[in-house]
mmCIF file of C-alpha atoms in Angstrom:
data_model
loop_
_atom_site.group_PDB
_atom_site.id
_atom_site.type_symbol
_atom_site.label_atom_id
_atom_site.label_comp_id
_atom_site.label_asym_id
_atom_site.label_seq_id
_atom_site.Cartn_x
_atom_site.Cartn_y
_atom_site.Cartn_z
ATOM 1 C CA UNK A 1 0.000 0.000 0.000
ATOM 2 C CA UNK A 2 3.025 2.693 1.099
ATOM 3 C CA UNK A 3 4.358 2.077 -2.630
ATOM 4 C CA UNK A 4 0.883 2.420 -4.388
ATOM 5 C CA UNK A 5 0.978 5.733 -2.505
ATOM 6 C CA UNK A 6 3.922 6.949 -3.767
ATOM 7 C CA UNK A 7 3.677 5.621 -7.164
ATOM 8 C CA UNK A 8 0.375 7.504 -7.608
ATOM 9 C CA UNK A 9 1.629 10.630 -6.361
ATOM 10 C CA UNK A 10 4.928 10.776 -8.867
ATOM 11 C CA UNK A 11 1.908 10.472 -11.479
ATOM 12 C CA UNK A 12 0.375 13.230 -9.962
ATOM 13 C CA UNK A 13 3.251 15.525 -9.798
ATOM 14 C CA UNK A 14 4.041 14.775 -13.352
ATOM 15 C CA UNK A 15 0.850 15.749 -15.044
ATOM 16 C CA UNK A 16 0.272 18.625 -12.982
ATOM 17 C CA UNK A 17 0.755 22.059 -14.607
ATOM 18 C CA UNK A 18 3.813 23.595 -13.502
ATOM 19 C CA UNK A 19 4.098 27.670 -13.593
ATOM 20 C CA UNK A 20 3.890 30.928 -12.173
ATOM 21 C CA UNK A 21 0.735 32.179 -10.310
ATOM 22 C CA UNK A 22 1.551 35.682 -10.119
ATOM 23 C CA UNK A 23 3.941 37.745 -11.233
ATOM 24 C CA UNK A 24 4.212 39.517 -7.569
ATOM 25 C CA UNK A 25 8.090 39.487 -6.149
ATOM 26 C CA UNK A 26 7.836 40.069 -2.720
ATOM 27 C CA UNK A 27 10.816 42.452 -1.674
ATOM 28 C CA UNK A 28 13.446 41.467 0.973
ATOM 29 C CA UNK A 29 12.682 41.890 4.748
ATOM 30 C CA UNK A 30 13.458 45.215 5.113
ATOM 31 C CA UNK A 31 15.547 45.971 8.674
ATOM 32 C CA UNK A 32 13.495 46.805 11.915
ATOM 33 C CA UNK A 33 13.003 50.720 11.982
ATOM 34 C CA UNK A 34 14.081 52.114 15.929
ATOM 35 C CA UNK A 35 12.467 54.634 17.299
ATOM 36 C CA UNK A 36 14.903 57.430 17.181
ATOM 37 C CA UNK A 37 15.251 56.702 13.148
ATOM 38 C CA UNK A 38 11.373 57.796 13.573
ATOM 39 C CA UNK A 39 11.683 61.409 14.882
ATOM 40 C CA UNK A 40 11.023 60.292 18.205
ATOM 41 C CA UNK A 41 12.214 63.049 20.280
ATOM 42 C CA UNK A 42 11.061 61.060 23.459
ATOM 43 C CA UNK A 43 11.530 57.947 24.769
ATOM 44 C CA UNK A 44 10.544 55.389 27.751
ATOM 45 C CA UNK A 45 12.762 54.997 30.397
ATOM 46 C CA UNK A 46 12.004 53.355 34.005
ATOM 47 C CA UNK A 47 11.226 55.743 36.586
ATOM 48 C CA UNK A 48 13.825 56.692 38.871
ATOM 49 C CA UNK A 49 11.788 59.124 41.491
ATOM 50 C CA UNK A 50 8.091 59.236 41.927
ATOM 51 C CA UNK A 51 7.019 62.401 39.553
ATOM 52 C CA UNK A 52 8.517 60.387 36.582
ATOM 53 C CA UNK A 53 6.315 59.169 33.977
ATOM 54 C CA UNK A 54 6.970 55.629 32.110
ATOM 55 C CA UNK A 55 5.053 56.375 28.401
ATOM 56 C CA UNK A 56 4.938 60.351 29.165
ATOM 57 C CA UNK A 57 5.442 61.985 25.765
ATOM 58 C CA UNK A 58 6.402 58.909 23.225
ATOM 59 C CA UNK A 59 5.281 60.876 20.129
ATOM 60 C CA UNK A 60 6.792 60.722 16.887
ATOM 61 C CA UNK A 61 6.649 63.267 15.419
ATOM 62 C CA UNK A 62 3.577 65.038 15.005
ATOM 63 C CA UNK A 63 1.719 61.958 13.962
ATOM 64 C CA UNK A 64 -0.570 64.168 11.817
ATOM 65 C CA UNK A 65 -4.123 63.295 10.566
ATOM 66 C CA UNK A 66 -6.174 64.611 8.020
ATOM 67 C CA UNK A 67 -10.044 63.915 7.560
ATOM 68 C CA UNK A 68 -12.314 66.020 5.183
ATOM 69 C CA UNK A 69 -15.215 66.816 7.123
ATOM 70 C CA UNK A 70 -17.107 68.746 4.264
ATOM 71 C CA UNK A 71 -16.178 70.045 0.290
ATOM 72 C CA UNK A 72 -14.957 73.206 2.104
ATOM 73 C CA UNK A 73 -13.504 71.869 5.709
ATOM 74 C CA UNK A 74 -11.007 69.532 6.887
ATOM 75 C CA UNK A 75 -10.322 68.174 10.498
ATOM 76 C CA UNK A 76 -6.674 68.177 11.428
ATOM 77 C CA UNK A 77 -5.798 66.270 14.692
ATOM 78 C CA UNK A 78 -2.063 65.730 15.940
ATOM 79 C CA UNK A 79 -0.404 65.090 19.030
ATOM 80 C CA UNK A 80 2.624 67.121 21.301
ATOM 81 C CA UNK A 81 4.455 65.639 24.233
ATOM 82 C CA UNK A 82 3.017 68.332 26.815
ATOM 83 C CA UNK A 83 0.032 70.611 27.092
ATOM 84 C CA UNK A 84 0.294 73.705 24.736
ATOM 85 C CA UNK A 85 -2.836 75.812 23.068
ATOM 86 C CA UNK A 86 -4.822 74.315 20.154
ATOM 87 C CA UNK A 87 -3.582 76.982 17.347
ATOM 88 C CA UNK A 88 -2.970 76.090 14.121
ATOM 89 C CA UNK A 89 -1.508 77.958 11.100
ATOM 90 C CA UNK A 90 -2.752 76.803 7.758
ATOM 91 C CA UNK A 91 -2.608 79.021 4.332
ATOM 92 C CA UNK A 92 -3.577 77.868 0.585
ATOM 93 C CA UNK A 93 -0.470 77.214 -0.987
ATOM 94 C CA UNK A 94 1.018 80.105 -2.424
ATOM 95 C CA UNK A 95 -0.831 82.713 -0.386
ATOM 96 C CA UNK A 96 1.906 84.580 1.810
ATOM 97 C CA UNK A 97 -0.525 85.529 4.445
ATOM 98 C CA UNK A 98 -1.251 83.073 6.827
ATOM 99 C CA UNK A 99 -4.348 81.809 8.983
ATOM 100 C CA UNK A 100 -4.938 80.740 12.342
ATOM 101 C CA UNK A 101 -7.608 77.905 13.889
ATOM 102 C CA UNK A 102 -8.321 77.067 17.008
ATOM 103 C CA UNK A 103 -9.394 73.462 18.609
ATOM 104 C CA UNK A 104 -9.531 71.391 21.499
ATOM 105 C CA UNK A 105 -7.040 68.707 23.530
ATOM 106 C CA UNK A 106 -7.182 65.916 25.210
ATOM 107 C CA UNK A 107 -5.223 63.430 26.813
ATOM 108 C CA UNK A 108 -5.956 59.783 28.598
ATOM 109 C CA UNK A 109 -4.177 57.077 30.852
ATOM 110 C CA UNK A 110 -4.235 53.627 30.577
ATOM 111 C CA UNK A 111 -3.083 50.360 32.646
ATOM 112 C CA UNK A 112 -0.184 49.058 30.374
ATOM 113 C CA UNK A 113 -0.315 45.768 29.051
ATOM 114 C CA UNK A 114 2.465 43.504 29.018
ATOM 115 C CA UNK A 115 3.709 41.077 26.119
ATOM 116 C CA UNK A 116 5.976 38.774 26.208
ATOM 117 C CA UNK A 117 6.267 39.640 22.022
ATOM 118 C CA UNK A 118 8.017 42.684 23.732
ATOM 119 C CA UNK A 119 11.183 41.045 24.227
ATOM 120 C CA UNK A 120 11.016 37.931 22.661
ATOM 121 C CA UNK A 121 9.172 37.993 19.840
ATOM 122 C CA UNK A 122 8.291 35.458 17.114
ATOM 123 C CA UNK A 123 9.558 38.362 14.363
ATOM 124 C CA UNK A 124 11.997 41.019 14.217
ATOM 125 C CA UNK A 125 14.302 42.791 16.824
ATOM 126 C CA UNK A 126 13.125 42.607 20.332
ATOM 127 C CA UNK A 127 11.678 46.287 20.962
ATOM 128 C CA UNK A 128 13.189 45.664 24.434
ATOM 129 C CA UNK A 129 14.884 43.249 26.391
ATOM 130 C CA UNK A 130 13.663 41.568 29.464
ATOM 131 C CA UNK A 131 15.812 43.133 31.972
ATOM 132 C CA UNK A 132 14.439 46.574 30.320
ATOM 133 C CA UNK A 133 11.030 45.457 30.669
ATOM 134 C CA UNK A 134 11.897 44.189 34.618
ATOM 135 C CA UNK A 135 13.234 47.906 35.123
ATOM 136 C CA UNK A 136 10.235 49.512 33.917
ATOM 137 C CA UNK A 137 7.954 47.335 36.184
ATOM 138 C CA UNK A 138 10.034 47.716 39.444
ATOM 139 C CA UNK A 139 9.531 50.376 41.675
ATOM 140 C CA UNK A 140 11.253 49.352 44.939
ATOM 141 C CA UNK A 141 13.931 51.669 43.881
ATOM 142 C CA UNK A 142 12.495 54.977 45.140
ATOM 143 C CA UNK A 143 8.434 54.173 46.055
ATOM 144 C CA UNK A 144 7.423 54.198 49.240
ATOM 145 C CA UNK A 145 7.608 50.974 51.388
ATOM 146 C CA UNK A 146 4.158 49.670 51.819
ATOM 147 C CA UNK A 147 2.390 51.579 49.213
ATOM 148 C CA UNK A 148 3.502 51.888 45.469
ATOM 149 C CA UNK A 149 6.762 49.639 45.896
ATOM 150 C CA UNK A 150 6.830 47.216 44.053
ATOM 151 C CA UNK A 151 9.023 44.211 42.731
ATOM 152 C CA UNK A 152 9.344 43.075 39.365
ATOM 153 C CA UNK A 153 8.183 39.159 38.932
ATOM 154 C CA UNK A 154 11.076 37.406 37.048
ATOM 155 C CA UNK A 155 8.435 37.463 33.700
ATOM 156 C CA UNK A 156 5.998 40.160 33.737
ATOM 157 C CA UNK A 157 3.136 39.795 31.321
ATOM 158 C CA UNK A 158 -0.316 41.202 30.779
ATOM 159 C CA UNK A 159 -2.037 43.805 32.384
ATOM 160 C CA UNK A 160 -0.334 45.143 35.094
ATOM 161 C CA UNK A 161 -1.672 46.119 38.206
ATOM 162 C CA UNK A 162 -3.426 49.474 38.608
ATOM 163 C CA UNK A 163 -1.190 50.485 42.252
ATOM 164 C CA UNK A 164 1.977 50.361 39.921
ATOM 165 C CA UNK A 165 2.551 54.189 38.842
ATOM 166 C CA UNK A 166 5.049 53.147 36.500
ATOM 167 C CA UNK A 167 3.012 50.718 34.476
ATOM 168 C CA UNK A 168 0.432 53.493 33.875
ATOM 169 C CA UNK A 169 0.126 54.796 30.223
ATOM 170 C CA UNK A 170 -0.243 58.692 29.624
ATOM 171 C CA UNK A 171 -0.886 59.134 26.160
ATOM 172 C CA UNK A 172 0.524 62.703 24.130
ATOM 173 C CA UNK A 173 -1.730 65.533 24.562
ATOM 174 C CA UNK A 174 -4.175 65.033 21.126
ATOM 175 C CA UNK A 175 -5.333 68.310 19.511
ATOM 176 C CA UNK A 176 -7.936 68.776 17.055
ATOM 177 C CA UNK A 177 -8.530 71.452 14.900
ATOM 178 C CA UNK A 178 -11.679 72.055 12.217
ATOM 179 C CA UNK A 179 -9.914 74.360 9.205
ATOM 180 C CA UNK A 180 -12.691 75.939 7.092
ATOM 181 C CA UNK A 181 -13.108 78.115 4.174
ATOM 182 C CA UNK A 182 -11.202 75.843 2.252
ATOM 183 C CA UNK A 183 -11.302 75.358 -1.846
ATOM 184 C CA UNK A 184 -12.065 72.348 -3.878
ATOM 185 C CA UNK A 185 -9.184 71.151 -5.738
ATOM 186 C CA UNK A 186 -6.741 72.857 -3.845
ATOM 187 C CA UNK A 187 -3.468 72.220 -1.648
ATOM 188 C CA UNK A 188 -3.156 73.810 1.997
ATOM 189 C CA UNK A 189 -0.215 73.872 4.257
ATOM 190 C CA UNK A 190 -0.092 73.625 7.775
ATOM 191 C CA UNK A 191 2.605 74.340 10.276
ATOM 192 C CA UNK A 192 3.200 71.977 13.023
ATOM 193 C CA UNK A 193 6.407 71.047 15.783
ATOM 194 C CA UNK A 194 8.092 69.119 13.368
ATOM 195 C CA UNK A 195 7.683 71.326 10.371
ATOM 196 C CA UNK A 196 5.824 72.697 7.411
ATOM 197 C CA UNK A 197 3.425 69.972 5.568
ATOM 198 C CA UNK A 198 0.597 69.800 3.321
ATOM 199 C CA UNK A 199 -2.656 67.786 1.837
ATOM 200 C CA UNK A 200 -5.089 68.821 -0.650
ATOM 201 C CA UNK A 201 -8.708 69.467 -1.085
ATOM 202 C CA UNK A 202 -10.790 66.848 -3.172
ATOM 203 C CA UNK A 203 -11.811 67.747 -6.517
ATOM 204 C CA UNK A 204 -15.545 69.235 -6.894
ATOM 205 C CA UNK A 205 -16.425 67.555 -9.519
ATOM 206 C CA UNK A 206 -16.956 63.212 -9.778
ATOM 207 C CA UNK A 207 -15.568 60.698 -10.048
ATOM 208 C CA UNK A 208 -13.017 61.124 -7.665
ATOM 209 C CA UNK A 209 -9.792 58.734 -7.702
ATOM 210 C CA UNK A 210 -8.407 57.241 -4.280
ATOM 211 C CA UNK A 211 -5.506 55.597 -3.559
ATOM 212 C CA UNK A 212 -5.901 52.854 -0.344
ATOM 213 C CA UNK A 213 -3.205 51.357 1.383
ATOM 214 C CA UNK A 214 -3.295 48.360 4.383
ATOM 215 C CA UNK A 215 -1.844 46.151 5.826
ATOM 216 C CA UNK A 216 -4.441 43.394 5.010
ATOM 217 C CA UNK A 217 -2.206 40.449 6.147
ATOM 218 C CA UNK A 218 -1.450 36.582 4.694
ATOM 219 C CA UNK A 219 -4.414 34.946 4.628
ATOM 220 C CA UNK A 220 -7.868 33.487 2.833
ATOM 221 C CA UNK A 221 -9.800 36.664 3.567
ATOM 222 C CA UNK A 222 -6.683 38.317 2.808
ATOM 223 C CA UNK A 223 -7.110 37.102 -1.153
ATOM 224 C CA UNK A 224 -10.413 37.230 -1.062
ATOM 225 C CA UNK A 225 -10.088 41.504 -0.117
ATOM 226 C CA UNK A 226 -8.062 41.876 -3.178
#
């Protein structure tokens, strides 16, 4: 039987069609980015004295966001390590004269969540090692005995405990600004921390042409999306 088997899967092979699917190529693995390569001007460090904050300001850059609200308005949100006023100073492109909006902010806190993918994971560089992550969930070093102190178990994972102060998450301060009075068809640019950028109005007029990108994964609902 173990020969018949074999025998009839040589035939198989043979008369099956041998070719190309797809003419896709997909690229080399490109190398892990870091976060200072990102224009991360802050990073997470473990607390060292009690006013210290953990996630406190880990922005890159601006992380800007655009989101046309209306054929003549936009909504502009972005994000700044510490609490500064909404303003925001937009023009049309080649108009010297500049224009100011105004918005709102807000910020949040969450209980970090620990992964083990953090420093061992099944892909790519370790974001951090485990001595890094032991560091940042340690406090015996300078909380108070009997309160916040805490030790480090020898793998943390999951959510971590809400007494901890330095496993709590405080997210950037998010603004969010509604430009108006804007043009069809035309390009605006905006001036935030990080510099000068743009985006442009759609088009009045139909059809209008987009351009979607996502990371839609390796799988059967993956090739069924495309």
């Amino acid at each position: 039987m173990p020969r018949f088997k074999t025998l009839a899967l040589l035939v198989a092979l043979r008369h099956t069609k041998a070719g190309t699917t797809s003419d896709y190529a997909r690229p080399s693995r490109a190398r892990d980015l870091r976060a200072h390569e990102l224009g991360c001007s802050y990073t997470n460090t473990a607390p060292t004295t009690p006013g210290d904050d953990l996630f406190r300001g880990f922005a890159c850059d601006s992380q800007a966001h655009v989101s046309f609200a209306s054929p003549t308005s936009a909504i502009l949100s972005y994000v700044t390590p510490d609490a500064v006023p909404t303003e925001l100073r937009y023009k049309r492109r080649g108009q010297r004269l500049w224009r100011t909006a105004f918005g709102d902010a807000r910020s949040y806190t969450a209980l970090a969540n620990v992964d083990p993918m953090l420093w061992a994971p099944t892909m790519g560089e370790p974001s951090y090692t485990l001595d890094e992550v032991r560091a940042a969930a340690n406090t015996t070093s300078w909380a108070v005995p009997g309160s916040a102190s805490r030790r480090a178990p020898p793998y943390p994972r999951w959510l971590q405990s809400y007494n901890d102060p330095a496993m709590i998450y405080s997210s950037p301060v998010i603004h969010t600004v509604t430009l108006t009075e804007l043009e069809a068809g035309e390009t605006y640019e905006y001036e935030l921390a990080d510099g000068v950028h743009e985006f442009r109005m759609p088009p009045a007029t139909y059809p209008v042409r987009l351009g979607l990108a996502a990371d839609v994964g390796q799988t059967v609902v993956s090739n069924r999306s495309f």
